[in-house]
Short mmCIF file of C-alpha atoms and ligand atoms in Angstrom, two decimals:
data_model
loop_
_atom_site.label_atom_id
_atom_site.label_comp_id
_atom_site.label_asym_id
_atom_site.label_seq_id
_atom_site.Cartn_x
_atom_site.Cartn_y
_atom_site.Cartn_z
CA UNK Z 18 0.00 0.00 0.00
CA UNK Z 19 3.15 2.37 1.05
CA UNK Z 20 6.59 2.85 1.71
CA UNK Z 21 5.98 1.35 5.20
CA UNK Z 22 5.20 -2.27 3.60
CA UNK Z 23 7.62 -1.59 1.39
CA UNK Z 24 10.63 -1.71 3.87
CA UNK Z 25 8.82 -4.34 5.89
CA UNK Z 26 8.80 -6.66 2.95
CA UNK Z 27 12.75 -7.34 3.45
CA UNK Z 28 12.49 -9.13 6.66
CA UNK Z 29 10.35 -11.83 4.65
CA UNK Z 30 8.22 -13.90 7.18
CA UNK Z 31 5.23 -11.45 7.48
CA UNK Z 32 3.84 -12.49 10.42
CA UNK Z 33 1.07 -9.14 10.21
CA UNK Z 34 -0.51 -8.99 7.27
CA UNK Z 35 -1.89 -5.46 5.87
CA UNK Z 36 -5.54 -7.09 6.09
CA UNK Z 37 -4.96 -8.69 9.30
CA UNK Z 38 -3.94 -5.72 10.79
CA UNK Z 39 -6.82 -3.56 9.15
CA UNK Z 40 -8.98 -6.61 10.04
CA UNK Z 41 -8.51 -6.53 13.74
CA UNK Z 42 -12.04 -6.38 15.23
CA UNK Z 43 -13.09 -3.27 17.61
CA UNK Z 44 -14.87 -3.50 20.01
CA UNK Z 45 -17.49 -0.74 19.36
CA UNK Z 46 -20.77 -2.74 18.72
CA UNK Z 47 -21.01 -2.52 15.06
CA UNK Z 48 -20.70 1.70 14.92
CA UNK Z 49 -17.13 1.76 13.78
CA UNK Z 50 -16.66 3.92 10.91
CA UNK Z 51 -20.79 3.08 10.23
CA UNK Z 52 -21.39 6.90 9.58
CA UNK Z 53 -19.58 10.42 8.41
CA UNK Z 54 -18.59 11.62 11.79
CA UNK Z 55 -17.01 8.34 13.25
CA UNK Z 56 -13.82 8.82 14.84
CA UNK Z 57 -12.64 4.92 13.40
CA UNK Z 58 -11.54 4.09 10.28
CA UNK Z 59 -14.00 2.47 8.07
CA UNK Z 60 -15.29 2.88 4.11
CA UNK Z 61 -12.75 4.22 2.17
CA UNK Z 62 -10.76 6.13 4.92
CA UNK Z 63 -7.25 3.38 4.84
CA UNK Z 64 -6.93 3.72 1.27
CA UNK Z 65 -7.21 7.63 1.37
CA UNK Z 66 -5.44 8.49 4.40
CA UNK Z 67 -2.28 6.55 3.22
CA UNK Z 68 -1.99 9.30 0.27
CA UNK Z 69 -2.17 11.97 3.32
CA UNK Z 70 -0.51 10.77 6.06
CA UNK Z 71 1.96 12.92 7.27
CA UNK Z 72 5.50 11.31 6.53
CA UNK Z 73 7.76 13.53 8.77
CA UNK Z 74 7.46 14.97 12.41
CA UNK Z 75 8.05 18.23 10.27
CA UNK Z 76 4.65 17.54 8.56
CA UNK Z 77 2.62 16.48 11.12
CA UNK Z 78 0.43 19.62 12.42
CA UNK Z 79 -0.62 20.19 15.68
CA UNK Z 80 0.66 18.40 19.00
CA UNK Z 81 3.40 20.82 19.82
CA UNK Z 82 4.34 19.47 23.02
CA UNK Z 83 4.25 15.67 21.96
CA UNK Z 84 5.93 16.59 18.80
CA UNK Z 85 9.00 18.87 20.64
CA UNK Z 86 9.16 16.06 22.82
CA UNK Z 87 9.65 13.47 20.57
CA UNK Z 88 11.89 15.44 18.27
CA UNK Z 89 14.02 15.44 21.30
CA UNK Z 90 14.12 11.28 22.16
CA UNK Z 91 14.90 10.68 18.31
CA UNK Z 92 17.16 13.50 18.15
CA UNK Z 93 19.17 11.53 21.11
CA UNK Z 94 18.73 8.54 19.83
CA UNK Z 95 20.21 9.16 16.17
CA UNK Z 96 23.19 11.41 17.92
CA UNK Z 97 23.92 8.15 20.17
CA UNK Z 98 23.46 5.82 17.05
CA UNK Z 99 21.15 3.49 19.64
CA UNK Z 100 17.61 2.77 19.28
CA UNK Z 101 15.42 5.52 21.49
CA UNK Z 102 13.22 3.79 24.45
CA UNK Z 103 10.06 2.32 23.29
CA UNK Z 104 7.52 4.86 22.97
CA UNK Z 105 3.64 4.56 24.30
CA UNK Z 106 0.85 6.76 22.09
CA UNK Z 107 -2.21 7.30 23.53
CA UNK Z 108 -5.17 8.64 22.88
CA UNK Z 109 -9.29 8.64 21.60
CA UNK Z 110 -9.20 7.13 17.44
CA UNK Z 111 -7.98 9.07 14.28
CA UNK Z 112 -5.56 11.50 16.22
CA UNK Z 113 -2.56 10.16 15.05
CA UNK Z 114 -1.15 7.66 16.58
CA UNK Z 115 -0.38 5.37 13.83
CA UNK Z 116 0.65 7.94 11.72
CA UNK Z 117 3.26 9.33 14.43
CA UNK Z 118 4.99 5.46 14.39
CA UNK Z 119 5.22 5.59 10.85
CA UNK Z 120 6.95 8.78 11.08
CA UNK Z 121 9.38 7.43 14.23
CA UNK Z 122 10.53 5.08 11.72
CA UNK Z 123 11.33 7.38 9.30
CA UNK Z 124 12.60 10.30 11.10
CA UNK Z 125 15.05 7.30 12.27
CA UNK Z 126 15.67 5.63 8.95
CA UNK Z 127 14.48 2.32 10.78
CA UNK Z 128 12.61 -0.41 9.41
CA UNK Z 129 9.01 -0.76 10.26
CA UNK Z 130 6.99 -3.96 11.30
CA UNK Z 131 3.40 -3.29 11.67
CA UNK Z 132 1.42 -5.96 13.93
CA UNK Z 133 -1.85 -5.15 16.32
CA UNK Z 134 -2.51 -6.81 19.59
CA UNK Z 135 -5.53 -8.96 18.75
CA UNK Z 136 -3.54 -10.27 15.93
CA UNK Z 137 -1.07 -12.01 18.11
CA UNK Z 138 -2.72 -14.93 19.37
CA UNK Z 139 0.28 -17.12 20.43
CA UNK Z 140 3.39 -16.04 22.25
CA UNK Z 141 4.74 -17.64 19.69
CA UNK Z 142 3.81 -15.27 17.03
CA UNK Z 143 5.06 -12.69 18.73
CA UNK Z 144 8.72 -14.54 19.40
CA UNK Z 145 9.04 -14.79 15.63
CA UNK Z 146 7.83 -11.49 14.89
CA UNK Z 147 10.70 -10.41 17.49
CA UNK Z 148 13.68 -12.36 16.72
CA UNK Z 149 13.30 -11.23 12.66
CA UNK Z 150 13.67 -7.85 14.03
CA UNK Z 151 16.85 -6.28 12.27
CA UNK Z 152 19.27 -3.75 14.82
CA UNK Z 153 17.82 -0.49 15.14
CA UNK Z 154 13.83 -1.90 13.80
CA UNK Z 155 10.42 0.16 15.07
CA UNK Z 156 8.11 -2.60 16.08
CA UNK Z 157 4.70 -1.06 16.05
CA UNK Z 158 1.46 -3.03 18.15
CA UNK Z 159 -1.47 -1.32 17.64
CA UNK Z 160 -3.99 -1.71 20.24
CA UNK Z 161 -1.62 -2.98 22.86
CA UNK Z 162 -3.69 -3.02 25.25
CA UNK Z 163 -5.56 -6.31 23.59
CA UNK Z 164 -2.88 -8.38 23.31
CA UNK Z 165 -3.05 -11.97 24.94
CA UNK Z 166 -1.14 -12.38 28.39
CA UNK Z 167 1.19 -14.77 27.80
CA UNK Z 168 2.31 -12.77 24.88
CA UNK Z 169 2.53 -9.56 26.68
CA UNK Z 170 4.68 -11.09 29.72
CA UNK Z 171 6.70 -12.74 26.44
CA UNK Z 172 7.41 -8.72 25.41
CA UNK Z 173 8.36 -7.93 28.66
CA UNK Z 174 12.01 -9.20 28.76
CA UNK Z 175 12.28 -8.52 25.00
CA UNK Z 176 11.56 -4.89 25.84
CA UNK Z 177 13.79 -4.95 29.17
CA UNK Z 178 16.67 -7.08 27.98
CA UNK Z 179 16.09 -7.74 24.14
CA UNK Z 180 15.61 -11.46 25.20
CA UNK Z 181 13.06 -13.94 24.82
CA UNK Z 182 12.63 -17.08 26.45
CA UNK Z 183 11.34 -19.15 23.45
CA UNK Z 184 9.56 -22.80 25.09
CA UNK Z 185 10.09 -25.36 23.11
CA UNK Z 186 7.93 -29.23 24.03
CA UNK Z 187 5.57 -29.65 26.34
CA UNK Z 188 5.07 -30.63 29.77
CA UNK Z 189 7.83 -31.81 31.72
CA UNK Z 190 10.62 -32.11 28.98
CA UNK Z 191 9.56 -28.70 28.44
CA UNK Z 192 12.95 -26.19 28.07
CA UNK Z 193 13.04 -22.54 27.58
CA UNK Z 194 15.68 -21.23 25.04
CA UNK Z 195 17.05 -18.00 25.39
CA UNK Z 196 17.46 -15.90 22.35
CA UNK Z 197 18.93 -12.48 22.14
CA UNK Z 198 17.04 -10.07 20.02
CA UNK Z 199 18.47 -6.68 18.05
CA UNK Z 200 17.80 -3.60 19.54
CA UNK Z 201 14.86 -2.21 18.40
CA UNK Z 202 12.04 0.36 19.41
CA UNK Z 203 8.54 -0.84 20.61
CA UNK Z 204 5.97 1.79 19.50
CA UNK Z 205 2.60 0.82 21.01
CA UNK Z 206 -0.93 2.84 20.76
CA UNK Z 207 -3.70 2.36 22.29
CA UNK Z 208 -7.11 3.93 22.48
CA UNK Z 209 -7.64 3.18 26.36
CA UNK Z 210 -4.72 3.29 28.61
CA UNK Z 211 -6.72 2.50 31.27
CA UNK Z 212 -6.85 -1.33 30.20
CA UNK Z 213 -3.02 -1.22 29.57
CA UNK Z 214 -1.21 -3.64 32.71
CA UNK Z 215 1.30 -1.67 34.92
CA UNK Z 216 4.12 -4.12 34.03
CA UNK Z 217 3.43 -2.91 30.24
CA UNK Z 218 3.16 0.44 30.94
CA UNK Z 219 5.91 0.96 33.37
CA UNK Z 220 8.36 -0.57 30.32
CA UNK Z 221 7.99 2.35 28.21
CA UNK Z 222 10.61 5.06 28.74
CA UNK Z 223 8.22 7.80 26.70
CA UNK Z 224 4.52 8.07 26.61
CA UNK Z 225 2.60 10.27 24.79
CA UNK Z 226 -0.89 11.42 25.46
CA UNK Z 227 -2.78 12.66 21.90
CA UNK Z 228 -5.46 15.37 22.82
CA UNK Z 229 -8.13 16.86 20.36
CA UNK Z 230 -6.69 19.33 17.80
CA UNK Z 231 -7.89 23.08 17.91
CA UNK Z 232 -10.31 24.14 14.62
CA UNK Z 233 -7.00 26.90 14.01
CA UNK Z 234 -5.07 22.98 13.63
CA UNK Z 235 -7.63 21.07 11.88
CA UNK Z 236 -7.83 24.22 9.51
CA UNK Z 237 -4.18 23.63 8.78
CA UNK Z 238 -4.78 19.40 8.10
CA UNK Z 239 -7.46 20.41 5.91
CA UNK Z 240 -5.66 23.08 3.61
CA UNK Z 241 -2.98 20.73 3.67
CA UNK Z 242 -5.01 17.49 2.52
CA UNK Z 243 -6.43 19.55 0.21
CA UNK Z 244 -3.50 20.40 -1.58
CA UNK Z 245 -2.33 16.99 -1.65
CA UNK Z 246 -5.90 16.18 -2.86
CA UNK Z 247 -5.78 19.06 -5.77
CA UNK Z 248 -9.16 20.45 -4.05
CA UNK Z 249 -10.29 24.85 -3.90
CA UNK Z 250 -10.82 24.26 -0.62
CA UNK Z 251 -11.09 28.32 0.95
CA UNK Z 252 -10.38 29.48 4.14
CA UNK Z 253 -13.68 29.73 5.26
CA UNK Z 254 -14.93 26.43 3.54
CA UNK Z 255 -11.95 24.68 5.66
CA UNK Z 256 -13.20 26.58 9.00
CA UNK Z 257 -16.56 25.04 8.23
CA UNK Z 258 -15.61 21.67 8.19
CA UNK Z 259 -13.03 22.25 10.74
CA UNK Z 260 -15.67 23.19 13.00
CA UNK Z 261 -17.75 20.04 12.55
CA UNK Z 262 -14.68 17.30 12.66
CA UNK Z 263 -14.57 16.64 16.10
CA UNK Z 264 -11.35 17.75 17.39
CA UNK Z 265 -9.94 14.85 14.70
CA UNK Z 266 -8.09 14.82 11.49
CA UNK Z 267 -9.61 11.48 10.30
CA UNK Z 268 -12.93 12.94 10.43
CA UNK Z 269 -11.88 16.37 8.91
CA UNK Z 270 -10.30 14.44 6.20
CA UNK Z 271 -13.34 12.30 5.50
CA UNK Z 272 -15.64 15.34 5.53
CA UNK Z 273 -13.09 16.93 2.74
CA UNK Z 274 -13.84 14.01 0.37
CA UNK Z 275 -17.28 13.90 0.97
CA UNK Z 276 -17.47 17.51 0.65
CA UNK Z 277 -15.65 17.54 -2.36
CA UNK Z 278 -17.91 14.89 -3.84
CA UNK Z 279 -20.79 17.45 -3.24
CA UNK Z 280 -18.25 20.49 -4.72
CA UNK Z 281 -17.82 18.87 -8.09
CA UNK Z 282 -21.14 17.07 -8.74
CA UNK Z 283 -23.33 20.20 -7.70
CA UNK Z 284 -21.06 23.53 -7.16
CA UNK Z 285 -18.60 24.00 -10.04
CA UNK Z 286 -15.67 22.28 -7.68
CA UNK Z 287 -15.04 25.09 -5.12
CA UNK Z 288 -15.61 24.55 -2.07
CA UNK Z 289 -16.42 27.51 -0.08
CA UNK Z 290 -18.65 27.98 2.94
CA UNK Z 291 -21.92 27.89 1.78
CA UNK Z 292 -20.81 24.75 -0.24
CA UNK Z 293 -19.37 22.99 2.61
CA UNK Z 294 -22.12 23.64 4.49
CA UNK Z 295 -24.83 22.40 2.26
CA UNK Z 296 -22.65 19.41 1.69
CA UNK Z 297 -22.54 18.59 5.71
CA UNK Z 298 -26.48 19.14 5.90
CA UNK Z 299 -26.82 16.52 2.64
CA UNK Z 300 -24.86 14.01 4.96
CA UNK Z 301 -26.54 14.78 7.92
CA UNK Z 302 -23.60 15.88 9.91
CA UNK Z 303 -24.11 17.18 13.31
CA UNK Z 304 -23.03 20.95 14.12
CA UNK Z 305 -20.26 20.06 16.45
CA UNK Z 306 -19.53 16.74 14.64
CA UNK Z 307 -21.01 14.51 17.44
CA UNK Z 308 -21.42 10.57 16.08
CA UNK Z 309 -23.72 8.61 16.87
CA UNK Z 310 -22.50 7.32 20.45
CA UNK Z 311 -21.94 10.57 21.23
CA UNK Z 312 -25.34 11.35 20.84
CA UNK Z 313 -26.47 8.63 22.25
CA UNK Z 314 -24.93 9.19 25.62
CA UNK Z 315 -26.45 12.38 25.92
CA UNK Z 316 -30.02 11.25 24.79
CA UNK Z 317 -29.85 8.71 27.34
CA UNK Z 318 -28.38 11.19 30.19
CA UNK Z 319 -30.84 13.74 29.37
CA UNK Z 320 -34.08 11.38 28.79
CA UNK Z 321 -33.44 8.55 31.09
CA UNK Z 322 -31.84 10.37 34.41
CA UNK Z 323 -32.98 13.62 33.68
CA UNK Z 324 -29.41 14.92 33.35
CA UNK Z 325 -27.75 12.84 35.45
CA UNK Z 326 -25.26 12.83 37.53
CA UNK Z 327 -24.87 8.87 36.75
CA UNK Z 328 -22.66 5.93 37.19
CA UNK Z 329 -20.68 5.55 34.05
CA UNK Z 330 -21.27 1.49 34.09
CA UNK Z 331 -25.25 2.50 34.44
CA UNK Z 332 -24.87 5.22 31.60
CA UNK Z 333 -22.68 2.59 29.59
CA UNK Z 334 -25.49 0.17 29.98
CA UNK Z 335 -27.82 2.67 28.40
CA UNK Z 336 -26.31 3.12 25.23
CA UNK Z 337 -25.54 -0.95 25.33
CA UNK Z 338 -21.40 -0.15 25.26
CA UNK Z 339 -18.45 -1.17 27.56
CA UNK Z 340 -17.79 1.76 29.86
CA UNK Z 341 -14.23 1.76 28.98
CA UNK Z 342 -15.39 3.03 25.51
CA UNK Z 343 -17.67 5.51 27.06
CA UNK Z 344 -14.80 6.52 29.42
CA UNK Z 345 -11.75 6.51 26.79
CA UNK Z 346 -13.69 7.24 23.46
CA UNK Z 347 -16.82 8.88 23.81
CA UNK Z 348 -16.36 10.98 27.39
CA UNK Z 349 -13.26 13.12 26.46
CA UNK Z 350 -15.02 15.07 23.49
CA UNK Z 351 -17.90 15.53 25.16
CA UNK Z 352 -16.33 17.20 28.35
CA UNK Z 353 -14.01 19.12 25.99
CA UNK Z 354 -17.07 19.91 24.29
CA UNK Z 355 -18.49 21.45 27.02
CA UNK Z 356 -21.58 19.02 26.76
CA UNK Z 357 -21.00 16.68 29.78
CA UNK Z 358 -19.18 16.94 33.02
CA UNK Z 359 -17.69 14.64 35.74
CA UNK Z 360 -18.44 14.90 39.25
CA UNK Z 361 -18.05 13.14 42.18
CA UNK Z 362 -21.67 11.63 41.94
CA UNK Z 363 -21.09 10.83 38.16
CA UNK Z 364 -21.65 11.97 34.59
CA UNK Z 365 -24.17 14.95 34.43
CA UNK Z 366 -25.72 16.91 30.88
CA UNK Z 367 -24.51 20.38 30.93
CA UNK Z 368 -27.10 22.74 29.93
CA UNK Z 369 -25.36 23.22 26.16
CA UNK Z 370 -25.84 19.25 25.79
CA UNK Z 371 -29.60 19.94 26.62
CA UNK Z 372 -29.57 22.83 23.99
CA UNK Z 373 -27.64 21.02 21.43
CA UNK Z 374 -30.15 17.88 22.19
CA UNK Z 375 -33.20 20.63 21.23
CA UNK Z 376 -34.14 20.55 24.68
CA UNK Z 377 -34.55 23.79 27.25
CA UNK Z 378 -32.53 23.16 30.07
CA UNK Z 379 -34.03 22.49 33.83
CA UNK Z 380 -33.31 24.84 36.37
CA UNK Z 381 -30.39 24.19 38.05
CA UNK Z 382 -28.83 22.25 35.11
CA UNK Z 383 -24.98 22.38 35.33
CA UNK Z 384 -23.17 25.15 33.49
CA UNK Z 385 -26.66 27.68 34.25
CA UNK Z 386 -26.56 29.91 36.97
CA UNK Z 387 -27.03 28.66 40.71
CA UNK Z 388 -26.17 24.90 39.40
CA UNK Z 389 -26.64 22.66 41.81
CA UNK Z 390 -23.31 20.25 40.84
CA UNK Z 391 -20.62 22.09 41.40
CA UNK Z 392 -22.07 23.87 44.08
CA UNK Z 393 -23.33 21.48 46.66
CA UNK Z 394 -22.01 18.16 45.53
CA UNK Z 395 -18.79 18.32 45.03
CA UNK Z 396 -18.35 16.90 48.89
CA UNK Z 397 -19.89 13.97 48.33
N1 ATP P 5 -1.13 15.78 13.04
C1 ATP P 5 -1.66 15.44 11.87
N2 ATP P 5 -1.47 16.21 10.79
C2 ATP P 5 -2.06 15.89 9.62
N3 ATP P 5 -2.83 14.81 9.43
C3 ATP P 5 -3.04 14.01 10.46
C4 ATP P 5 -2.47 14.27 11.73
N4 ATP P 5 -2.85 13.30 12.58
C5 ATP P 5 -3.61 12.46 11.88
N5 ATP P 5 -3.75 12.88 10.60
C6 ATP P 5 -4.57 12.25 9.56
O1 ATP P 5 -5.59 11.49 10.18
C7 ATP P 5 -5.57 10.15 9.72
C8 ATP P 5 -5.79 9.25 10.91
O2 ATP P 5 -4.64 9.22 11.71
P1 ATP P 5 -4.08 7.84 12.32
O3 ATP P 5 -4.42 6.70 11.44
O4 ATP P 5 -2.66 8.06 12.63
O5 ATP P 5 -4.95 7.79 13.66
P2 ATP P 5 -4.85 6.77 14.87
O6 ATP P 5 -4.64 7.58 16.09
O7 ATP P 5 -3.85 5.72 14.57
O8 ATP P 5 -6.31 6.13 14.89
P3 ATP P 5 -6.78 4.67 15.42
O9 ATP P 5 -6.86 4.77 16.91
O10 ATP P 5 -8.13 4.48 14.81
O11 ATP P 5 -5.78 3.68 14.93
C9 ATP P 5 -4.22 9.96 9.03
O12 ATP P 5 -4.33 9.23 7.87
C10 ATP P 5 -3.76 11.35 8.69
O13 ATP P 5 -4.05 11.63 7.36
MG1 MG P 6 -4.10 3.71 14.16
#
């Protein structure tokens, strides 16, 4: 598909495959990538993000403070002419994550291996995965946090040491053969470091938290996908969609194409604000780019506990999802939306999620005057 598979190709033995890896299952109940606003990858998004993806750190928009940061480790790491310490990216889908290990590799001149966590099934995948490392090699597990246990405890040592203890028979006349690995660079994501183990987390020596991008930021991805795409995008068309893409440059992205679609078959290709905003009404898109779980977890707040507060495993139950999803993938926009809050007594609708919901706010609702939250149940 790219460069990446490209220079992973020369180690042979692929034990990820491109569609295994795309394959991986999420857990997200069948709305992954389903609509226009989804933060995951679905429809057409691999093959079109690959001809955007940001190649260098010098490329990649936004992040300042991960980005300085990292330009710092690999700085070190090439002046040293040793692999940097394996690097942790976290953060909510379509921020960046896999885009910023594709760029570790290159900014290092490394190869790349690509693998995900629910793609290793046996430890002993992930030994021969390890050993056909070559020196210096980024080994990238998306989704770490899903990987099996006896694999992750395998890619403990080979992180610590570069060692695996391979087990070769079976019961008694079992015997564990050490094998020294290259040094390489583990770059794991994952969506919800909560879930990650404290043995696995403790082993990287840099982690990186990915936080929404500003509209000023997704501006920039736009005009710049748009270049790359050959699309009149104008300032104020790329505001538009900016404003609507959820804090995330997958989403922005997506909206450009299907913007664009709109642009060429109905408005002579130019896609200015009244263009990109008839084209987000056609697909239904919602003002602050809210998805459908989004959505849902604010119906339910606002029309089954009258704005809450909640439990988030009684609010998770609601909109039939894991509460780790509602925690790690659905919660953080919302709150940096301004649309829910956490309190001590649990999740509560501010009175913007009962506006944006078409709704007039109770008295009282948080975020109106003389609130009740914040005010008198903080305590508790
Ligand atoms: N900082 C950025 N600048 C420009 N484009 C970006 C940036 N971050 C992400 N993108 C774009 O968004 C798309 C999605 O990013 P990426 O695949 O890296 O997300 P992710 O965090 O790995 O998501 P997931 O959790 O679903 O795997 C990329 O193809 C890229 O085009
Ligand atoms: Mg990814």
């Amino acid at each position: 598909m790219n460069d990446h598979e490209a220079r992973s190709s020369r180690f042979g033995d692929p034990v990820p495959t491109r569609a295994g890896f795309d394959a991986a299952p999420r857990n997200t109940a069948g709305y992954a990538g389903s609509e226009v606003v989804s933060a995951y990858a679905g429809g057409d998004d691999h093959e079109a993000e690959a001809s955007v993806r940001p190649r260098r750190l010098a490329e990649f928009i936004g992040q300042q403070r991960v980005r300085e940061q990292l330009e710092l480790l690999l700085a070190g790491a090439r002046r040293r002419g040793t692999p940097p310490d394996h690097i942790l990216l976290a953060g909510p889908p379509g921020l960046g994550k896999t885009t910023l290990a594709m760029i570790v590799a290159a900014e290092l001149g490394a190869g790349l291996r690509l693998t995900s966590g629910p793609a290793i099934e046996r430890s002993g995948d992930l030994a021969a995965l390890l050993t056909s490392l070559g020196r210096g090699d980024v080994l990238f597990i998306d989704e770490i946090h899903r990987m099996a246990r006896p694999a992750e405890e395998l890619l403990y040592s080979a992180m610590e040491d570069f060692r695996v203890d391979v087990v070769v028979g079976k019961g008694p006349g079992a015997t564990a053969i050490p094998l020294e690995l290259e040094p390489f660079t583990l770059v794991g994501a994952t969506t919800r470091s909560g879930l990650l183990t404290g043995p696995m987390r403790d082993r990287f020596g840099f982690v990186a938290h990915l936080d929404f991008y500003t509209p000023e930021e997704l501006e920039q991805v736009l005009a710049r996908s748009a270049r790359i795409m050959g699309v009149a995008l104008t300032p104020e068309g790329g505001a538009e969609i900016a404003s609507r893409s959820r804090g995330t440059p997958r989403i922005a992205n997506r909206l450009l194409r299907r913007v664009r679609d709109y642009a060429e078959v109905r408005a002579g290709g130019v896609v200015t604000r009244e263009v990109a905003h008839a084209a987000l009404a056609v697909y239904d898109v919602d003002p602050l780019g809210l998805d459908r779980l989004d959505r849902a977890v604010l119906g339910a707040l606002v029309n089954s506990f009258g704005g809450g507060p909640v439990g988030l495993t009684t609010l998770a139950v609601a909109v039939g999802e894991q509460p780790d999803t509602v925690e790690e993938v659905c919660e953080p926009y919302l709150v940096r939306a301004g649309l829910l809050a956490r309190t001590p007594r649990g999740r509560v609708a501010t009175a913007a999620a009962w506006r944006h919901l078409g709704l007039t706010p109770p008295p009282g609702a948080f975020g109106t005057q003389g609130e009740l939250f914040e005010a008198t149940e903080s305590g508790g």
